[in-house]
mmCIF file of C-alpha atoms and ligand atoms in Angstrom:
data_model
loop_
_atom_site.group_PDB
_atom_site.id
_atom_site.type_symbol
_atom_site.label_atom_id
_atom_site.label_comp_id
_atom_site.label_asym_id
_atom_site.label_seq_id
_atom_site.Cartn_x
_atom_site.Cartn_y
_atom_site.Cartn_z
ATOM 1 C CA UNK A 1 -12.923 18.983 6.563
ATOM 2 C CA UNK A 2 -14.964 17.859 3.689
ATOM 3 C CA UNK A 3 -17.458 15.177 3.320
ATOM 4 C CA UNK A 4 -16.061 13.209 0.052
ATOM 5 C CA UNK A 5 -16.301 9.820 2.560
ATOM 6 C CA UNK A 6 -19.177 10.619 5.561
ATOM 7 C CA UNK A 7 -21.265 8.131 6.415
ATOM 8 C CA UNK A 8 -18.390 5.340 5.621
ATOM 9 C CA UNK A 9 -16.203 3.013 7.290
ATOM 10 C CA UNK A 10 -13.215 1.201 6.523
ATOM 11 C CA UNK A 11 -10.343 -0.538 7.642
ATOM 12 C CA UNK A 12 -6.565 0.761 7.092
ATOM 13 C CA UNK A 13 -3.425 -1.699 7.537
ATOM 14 C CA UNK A 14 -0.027 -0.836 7.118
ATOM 15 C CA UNK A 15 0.352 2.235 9.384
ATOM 16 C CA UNK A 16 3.836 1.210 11.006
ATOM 17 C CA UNK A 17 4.476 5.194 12.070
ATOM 18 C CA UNK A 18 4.149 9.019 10.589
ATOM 19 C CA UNK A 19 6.352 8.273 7.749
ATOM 20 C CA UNK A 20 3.857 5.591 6.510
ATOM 21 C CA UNK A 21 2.229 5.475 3.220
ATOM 22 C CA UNK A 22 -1.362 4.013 4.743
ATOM 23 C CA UNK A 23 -0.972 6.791 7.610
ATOM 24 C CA UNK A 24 -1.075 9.407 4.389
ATOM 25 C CA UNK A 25 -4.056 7.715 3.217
ATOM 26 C CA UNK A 26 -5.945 7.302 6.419
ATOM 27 C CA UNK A 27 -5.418 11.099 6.871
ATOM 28 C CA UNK A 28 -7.174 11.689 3.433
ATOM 29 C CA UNK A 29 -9.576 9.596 4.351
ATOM 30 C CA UNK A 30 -10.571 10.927 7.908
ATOM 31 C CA UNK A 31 -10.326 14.184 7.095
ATOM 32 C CA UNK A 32 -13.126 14.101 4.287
ATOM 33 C CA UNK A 33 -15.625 12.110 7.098
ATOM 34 C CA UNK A 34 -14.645 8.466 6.587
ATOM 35 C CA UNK A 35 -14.274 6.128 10.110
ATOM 36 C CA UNK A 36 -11.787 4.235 10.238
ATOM 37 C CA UNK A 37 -9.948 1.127 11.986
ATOM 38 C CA UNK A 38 -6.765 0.844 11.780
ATOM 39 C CA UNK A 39 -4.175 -2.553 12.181
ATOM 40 C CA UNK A 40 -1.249 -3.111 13.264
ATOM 41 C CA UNK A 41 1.506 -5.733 13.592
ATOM 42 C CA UNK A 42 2.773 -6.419 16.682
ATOM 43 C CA UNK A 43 2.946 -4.903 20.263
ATOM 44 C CA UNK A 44 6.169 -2.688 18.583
ATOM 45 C CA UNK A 45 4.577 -0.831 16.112
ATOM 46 C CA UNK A 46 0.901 -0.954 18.464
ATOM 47 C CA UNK A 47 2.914 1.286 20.818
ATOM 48 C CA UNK A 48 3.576 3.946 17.545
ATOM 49 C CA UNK A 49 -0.010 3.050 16.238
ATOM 50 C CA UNK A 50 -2.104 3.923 19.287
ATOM 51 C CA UNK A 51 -1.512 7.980 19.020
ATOM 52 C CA UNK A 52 -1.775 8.129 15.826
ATOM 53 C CA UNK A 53 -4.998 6.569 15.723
ATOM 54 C CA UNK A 54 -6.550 8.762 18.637
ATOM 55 C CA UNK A 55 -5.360 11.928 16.184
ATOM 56 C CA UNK A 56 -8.117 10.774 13.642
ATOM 57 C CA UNK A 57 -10.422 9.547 16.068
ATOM 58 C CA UNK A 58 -9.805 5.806 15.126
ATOM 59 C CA UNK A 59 -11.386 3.649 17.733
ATOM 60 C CA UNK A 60 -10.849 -0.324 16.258
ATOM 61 C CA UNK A 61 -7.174 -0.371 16.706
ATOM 62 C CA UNK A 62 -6.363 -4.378 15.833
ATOM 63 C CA UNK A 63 -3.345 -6.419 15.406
ATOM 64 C CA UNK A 64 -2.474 -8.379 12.553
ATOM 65 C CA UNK A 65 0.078 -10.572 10.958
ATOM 66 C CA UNK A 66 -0.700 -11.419 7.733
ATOM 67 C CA UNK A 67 1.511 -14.653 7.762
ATOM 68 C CA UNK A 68 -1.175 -16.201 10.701
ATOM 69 C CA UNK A 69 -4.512 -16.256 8.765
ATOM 70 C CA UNK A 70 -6.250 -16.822 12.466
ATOM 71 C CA UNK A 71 -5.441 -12.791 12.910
ATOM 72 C CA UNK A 72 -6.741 -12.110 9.811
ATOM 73 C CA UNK A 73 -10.295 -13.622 10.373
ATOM 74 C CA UNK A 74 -9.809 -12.280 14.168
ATOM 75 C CA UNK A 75 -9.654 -8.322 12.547
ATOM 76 C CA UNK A 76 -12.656 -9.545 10.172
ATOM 77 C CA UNK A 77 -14.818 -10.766 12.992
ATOM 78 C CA UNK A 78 -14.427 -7.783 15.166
ATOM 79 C CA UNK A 79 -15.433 -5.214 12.081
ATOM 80 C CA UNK A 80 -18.202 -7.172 10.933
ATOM 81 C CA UNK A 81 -19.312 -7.562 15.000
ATOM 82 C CA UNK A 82 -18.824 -3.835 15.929
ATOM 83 C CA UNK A 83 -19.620 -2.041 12.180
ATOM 84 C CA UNK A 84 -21.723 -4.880 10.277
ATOM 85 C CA UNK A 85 -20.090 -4.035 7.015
ATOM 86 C CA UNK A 86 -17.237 -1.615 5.703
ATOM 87 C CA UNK A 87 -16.857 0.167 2.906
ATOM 88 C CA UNK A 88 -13.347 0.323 1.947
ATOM 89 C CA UNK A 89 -9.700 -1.519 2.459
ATOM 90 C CA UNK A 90 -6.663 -0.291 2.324
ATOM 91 C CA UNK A 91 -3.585 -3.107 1.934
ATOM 92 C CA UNK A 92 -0.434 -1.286 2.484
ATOM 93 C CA UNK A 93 2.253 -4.692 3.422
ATOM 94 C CA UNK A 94 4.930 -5.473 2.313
ATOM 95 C CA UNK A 95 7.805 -7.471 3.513
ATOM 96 C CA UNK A 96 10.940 -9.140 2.105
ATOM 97 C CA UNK A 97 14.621 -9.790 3.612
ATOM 98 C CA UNK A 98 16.887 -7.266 3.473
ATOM 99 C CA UNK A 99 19.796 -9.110 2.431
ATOM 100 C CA UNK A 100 18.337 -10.389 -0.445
ATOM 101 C CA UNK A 101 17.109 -6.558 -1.414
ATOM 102 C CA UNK A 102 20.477 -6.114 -2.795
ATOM 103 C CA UNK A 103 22.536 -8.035 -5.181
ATOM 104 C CA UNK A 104 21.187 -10.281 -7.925
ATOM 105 C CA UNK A 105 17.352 -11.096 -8.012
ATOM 106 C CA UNK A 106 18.632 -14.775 -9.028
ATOM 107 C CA UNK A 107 20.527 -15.462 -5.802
ATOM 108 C CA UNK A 108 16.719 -14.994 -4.438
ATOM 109 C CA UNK A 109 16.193 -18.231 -1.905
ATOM 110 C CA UNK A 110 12.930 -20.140 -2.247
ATOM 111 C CA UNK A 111 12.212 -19.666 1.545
ATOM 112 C CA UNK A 112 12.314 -15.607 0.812
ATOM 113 C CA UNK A 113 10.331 -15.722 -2.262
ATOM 114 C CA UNK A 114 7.703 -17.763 -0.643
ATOM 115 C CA UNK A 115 7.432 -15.443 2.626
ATOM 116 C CA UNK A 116 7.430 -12.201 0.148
ATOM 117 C CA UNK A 117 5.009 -13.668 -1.932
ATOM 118 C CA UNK A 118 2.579 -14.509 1.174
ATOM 119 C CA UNK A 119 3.329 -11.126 2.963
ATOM 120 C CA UNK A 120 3.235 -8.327 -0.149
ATOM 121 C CA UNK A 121 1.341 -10.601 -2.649
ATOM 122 C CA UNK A 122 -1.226 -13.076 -1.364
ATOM 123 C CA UNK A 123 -2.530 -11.290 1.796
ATOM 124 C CA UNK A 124 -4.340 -8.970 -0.645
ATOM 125 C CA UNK A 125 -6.122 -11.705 -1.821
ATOM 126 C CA UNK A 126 -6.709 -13.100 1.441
ATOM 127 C CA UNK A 127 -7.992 -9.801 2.760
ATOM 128 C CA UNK A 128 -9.742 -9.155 -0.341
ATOM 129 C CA UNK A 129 -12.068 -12.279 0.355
ATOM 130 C CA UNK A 130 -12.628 -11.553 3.939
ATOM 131 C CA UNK A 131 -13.744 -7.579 2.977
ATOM 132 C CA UNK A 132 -15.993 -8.658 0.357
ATOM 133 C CA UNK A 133 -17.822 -10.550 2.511
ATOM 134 C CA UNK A 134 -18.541 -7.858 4.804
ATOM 135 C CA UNK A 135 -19.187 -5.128 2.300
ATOM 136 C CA UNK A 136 -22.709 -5.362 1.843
ATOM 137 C CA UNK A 137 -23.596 -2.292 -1.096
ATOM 138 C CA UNK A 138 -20.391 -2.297 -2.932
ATOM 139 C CA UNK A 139 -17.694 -0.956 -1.871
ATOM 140 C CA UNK A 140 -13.640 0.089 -2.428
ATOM 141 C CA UNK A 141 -10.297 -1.986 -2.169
ATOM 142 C CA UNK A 142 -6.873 -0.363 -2.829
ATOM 143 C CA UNK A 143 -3.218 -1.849 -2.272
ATOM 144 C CA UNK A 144 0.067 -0.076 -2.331
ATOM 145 C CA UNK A 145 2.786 -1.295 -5.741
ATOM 146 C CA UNK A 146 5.480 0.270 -7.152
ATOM 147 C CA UNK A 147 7.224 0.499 -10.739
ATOM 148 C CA UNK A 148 9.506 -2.518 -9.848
ATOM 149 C CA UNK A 149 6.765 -4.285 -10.588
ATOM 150 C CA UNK A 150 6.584 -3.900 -14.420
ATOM 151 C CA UNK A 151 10.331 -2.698 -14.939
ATOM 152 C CA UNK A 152 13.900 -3.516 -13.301
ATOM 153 C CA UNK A 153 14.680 -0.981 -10.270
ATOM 154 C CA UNK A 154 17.971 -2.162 -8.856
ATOM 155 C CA UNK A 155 18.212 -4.131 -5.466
ATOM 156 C CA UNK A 156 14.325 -4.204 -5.501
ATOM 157 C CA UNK A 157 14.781 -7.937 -7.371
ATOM 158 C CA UNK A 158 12.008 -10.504 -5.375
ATOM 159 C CA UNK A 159 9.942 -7.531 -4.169
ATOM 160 C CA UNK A 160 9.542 -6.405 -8.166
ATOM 161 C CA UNK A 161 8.016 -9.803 -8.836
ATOM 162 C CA UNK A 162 6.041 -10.235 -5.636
ATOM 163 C CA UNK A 163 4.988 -6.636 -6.908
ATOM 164 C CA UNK A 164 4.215 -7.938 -10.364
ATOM 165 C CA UNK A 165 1.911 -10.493 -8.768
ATOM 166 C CA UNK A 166 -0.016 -8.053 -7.043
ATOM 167 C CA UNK A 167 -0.997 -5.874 -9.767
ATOM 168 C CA UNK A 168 -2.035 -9.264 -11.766
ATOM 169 C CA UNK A 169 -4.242 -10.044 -8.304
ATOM 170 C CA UNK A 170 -6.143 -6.372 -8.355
ATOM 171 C CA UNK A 171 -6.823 -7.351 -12.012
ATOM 172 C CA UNK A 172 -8.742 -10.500 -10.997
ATOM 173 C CA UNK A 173 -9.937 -9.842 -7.692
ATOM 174 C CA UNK A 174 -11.515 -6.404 -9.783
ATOM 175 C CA UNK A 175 -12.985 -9.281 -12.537
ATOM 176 C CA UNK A 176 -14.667 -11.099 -8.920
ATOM 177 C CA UNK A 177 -15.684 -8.402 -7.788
ATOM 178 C CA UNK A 178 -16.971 -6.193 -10.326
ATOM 179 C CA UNK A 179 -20.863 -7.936 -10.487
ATOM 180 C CA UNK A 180 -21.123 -6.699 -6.827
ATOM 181 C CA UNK A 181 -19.986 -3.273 -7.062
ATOM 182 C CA UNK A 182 -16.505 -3.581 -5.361
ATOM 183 C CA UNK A 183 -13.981 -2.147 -7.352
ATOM 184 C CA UNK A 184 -10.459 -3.535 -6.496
ATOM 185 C CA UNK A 185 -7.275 -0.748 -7.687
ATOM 186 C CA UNK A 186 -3.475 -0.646 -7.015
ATOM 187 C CA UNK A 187 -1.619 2.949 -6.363
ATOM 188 C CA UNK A 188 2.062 2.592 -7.413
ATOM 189 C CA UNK A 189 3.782 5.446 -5.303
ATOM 190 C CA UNK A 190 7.625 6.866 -6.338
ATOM 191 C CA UNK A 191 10.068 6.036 -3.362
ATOM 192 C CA UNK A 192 8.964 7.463 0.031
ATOM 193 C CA UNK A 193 11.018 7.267 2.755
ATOM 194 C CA UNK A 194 9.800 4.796 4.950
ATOM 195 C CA UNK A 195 10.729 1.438 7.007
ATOM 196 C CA UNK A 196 9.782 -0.559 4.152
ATOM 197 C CA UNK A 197 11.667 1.737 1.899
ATOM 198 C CA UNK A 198 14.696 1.850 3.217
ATOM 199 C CA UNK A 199 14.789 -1.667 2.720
ATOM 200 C CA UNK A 200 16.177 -1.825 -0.165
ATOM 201 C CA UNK A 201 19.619 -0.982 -0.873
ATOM 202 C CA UNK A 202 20.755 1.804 -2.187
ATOM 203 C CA UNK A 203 17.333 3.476 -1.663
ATOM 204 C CA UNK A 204 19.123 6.865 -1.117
ATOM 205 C CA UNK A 205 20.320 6.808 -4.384
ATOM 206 C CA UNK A 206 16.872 5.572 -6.066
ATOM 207 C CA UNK A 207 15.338 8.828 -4.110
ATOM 208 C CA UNK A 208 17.474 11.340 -5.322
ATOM 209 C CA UNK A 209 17.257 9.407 -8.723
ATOM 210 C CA UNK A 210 13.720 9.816 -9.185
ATOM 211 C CA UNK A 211 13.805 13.635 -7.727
ATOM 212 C CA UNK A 212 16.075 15.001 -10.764
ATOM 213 C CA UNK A 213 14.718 12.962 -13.400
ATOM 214 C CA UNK A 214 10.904 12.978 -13.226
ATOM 215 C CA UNK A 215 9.175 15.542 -15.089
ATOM 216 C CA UNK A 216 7.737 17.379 -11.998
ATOM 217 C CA UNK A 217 11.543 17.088 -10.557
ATOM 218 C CA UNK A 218 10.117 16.018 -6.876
ATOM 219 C CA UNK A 219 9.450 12.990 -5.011
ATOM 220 C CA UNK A 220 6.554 12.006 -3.793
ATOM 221 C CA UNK A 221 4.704 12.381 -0.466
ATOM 222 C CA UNK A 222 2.919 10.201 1.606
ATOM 223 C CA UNK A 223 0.066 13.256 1.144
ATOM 224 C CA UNK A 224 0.018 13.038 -2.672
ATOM 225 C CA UNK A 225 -0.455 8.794 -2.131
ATOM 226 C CA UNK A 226 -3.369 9.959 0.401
ATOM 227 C CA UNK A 227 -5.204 11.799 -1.810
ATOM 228 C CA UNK A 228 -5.167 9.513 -4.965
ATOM 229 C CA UNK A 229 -5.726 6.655 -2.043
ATOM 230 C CA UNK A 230 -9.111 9.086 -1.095
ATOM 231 C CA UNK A 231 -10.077 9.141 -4.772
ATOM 232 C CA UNK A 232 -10.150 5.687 -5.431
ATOM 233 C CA UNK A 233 -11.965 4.940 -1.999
ATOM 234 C CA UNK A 234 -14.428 7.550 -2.834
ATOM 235 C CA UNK A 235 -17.392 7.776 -5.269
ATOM 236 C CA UNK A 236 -15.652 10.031 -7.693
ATOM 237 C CA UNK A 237 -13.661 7.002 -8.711
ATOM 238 C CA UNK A 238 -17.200 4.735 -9.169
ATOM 239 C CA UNK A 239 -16.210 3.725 -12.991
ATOM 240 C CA UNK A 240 -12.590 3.028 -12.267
ATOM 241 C CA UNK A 241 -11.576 -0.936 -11.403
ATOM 242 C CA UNK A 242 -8.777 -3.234 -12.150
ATOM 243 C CA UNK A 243 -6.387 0.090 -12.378
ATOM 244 C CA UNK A 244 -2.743 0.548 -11.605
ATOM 245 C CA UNK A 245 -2.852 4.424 -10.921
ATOM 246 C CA UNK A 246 0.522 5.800 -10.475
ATOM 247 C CA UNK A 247 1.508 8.708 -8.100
ATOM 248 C CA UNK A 248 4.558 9.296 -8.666
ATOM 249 C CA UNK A 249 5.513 12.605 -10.264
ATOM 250 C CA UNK A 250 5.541 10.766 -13.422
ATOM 251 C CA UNK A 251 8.450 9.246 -13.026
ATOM 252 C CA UNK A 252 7.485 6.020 -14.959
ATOM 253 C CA UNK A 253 6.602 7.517 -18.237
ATOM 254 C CA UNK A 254 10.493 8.594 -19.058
ATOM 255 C CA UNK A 255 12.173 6.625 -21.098
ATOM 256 C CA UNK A 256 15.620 8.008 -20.203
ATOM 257 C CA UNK A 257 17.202 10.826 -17.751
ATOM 258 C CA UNK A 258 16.195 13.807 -18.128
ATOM 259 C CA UNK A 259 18.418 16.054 -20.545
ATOM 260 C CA UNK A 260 19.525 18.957 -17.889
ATOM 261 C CA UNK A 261 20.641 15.871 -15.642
ATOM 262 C CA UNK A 262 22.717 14.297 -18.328
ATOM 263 C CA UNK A 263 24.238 17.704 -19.483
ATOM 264 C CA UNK A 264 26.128 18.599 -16.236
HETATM 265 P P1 NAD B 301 6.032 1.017 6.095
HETATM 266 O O1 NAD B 301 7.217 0.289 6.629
HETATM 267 O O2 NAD B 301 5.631 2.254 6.775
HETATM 268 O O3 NAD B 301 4.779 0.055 5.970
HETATM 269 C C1 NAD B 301 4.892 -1.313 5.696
HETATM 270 C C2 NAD B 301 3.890 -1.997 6.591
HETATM 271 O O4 NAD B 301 3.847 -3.399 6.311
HETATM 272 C C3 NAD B 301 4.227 -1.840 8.080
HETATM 273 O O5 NAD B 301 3.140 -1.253 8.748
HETATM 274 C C4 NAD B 301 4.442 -3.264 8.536
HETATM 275 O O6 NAD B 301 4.039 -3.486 9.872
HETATM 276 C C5 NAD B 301 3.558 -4.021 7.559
HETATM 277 N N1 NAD B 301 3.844 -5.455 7.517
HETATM 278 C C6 NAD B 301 4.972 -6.078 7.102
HETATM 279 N N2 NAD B 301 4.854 -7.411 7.314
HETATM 280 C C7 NAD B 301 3.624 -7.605 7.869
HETATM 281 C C8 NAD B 301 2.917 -8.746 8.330
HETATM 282 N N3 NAD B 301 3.460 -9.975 8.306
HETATM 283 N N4 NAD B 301 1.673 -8.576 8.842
HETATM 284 C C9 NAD B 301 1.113 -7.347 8.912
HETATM 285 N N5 NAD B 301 1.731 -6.224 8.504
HETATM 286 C C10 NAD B 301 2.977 -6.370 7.998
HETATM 287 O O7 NAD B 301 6.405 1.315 4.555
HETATM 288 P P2 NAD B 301 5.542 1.893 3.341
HETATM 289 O O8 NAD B 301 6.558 2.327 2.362
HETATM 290 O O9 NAD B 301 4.526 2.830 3.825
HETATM 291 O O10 NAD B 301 4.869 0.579 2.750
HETATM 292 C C11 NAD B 301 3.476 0.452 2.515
HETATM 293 C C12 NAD B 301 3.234 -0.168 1.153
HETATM 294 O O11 NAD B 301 3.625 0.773 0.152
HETATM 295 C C13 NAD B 301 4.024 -1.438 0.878
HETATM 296 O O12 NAD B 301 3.214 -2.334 0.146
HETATM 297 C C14 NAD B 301 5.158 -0.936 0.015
HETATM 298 O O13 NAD B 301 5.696 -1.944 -0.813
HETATM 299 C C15 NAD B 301 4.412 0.095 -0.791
HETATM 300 N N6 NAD B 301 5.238 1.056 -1.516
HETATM 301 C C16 NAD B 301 6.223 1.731 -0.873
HETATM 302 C C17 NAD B 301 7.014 2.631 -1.574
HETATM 303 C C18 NAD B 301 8.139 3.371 -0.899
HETATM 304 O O14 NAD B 301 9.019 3.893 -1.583
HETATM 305 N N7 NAD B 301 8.157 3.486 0.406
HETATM 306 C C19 NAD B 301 6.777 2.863 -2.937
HETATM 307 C C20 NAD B 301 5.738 2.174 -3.565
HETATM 308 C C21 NAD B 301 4.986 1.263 -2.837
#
């Protein structure tokens, strides 16, 4: 174990099970010293959380749903009544229906976009405000994006511009934030399998997609997303705000297949 995070304390939300992306981060993060609580939504996934969080030592194990801002200020409250003040948040939500992850993004209803928007978009901003307030000497924010956001990925449609959003919130939460130290950045992961992942149509495809035609000819892990989670939550990453800090075997610099692919 190293000591990259000792001394600091933070809150983790998105762990659904093993497969998740914020369960790759909080492993990062508690194995270089960092304490952390972890939330979770509904007595479902609380039953999947609960061992997970005992194998990092996680004692504040909280539920939220972001859609009821009363659990939001209820996870707040206990931190700031059992810790004082944290020192880092992790955002790892997302939601959207499935039937409208396929198809064409205009067929997107206005009662989807609006629930997408609040769960993967605005709840950064709403937990944004409510960490701030309860980091007292700076202090780290990171939420999850993805490459939908800034180009078209097939079937990801209202998520891709929920996704867009979120990057433009890191970019003005960081611009609030900055004065007091808090730096506020975005890690946009390749496709992992997970719940949220498999989503989306045609995921499969989009996997195996990414694995042949990204330079490093992998996909990514939820251990790769972990450690460039732990960098940005650390103090190595003290000069870096307002980023969009991809992990994802550098898939989104291509500009077309690679050449092997499209020779066989
Ligand atoms: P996951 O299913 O493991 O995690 C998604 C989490 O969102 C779950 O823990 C779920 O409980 C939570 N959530 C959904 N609605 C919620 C609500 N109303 N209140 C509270 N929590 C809610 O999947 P994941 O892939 O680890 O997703 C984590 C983040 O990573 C998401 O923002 C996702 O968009 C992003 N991401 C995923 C991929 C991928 O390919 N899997 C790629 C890039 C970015």
């Amino acid at each position: 174990m190293g000591d990259l995070m000792q001394g600091k304390r933070g809150l983790v939300m998105g762990v659904a099970n093993h497969n998740s992306i914020a369960w790759g981060a909080a492993k990062a993060l508690a194995s270089q010293g960092a304490e952390i609580a972890l939330t979770y939504q509904g007595d479902a996934f609380g039953r999947r959380v609960k061992p997970l969080a005992a194998e990092i030592d996680s004692r504040l194990v909280l539920p939220c749903d972001v859609e009821d801002p009363a659990s939001l200020d209820a996870v707040f409250d206990t931190l700031k009544r059992e810790w004082g003040s944290i020192d880092f948040v992790l955002h790892a939500i997302a939601f959207s229906d499935k039937s409208e992850l396929k198809g064409l993004y205009a067929d997107t209803t206005r009662e989807n976009f609006t629930r997408t928007m609040v769960i993967s978009c605005f709840s950064f901003t709403e937990v944004a405000k409510r960490a701030a307030a309860i980091m007292g000497n700076g202090g780290s924010m990171v939420t999850m994006t993805y490459g939908g956001a800034v180009r078209v990925m097939p079937n990801y449609n209202v998520m891709g511009v929920a996704k867009a959003a979120l990057e433009a919130s890191v970019r003005y939460l960081a611009a609030d934030f900055g004065p007091r130290n808090i730096r506020v950045n975005a890690v946009s992961a390749g496709p992992v399998r997970t719940l949220a992942g498999a989503g989306v149509s045609d995921a499969r495809l989009m996997f195996n997609y990414q694995r042949r035609n990204a330079p490093m000819r992998r996909n990514t892990t939820i251990e790769e997303v972990g450690g460039a989670v732990l960098y940005l939550m650390s103090e190595l990453a003290n000069g870096v705000t307002g980023e969009i800090h991809y992990v994802d075997s550098g898939y989104n610099i291509m500009s077309m297949p690679a050449l092997d692919e499209l020779k066989e």
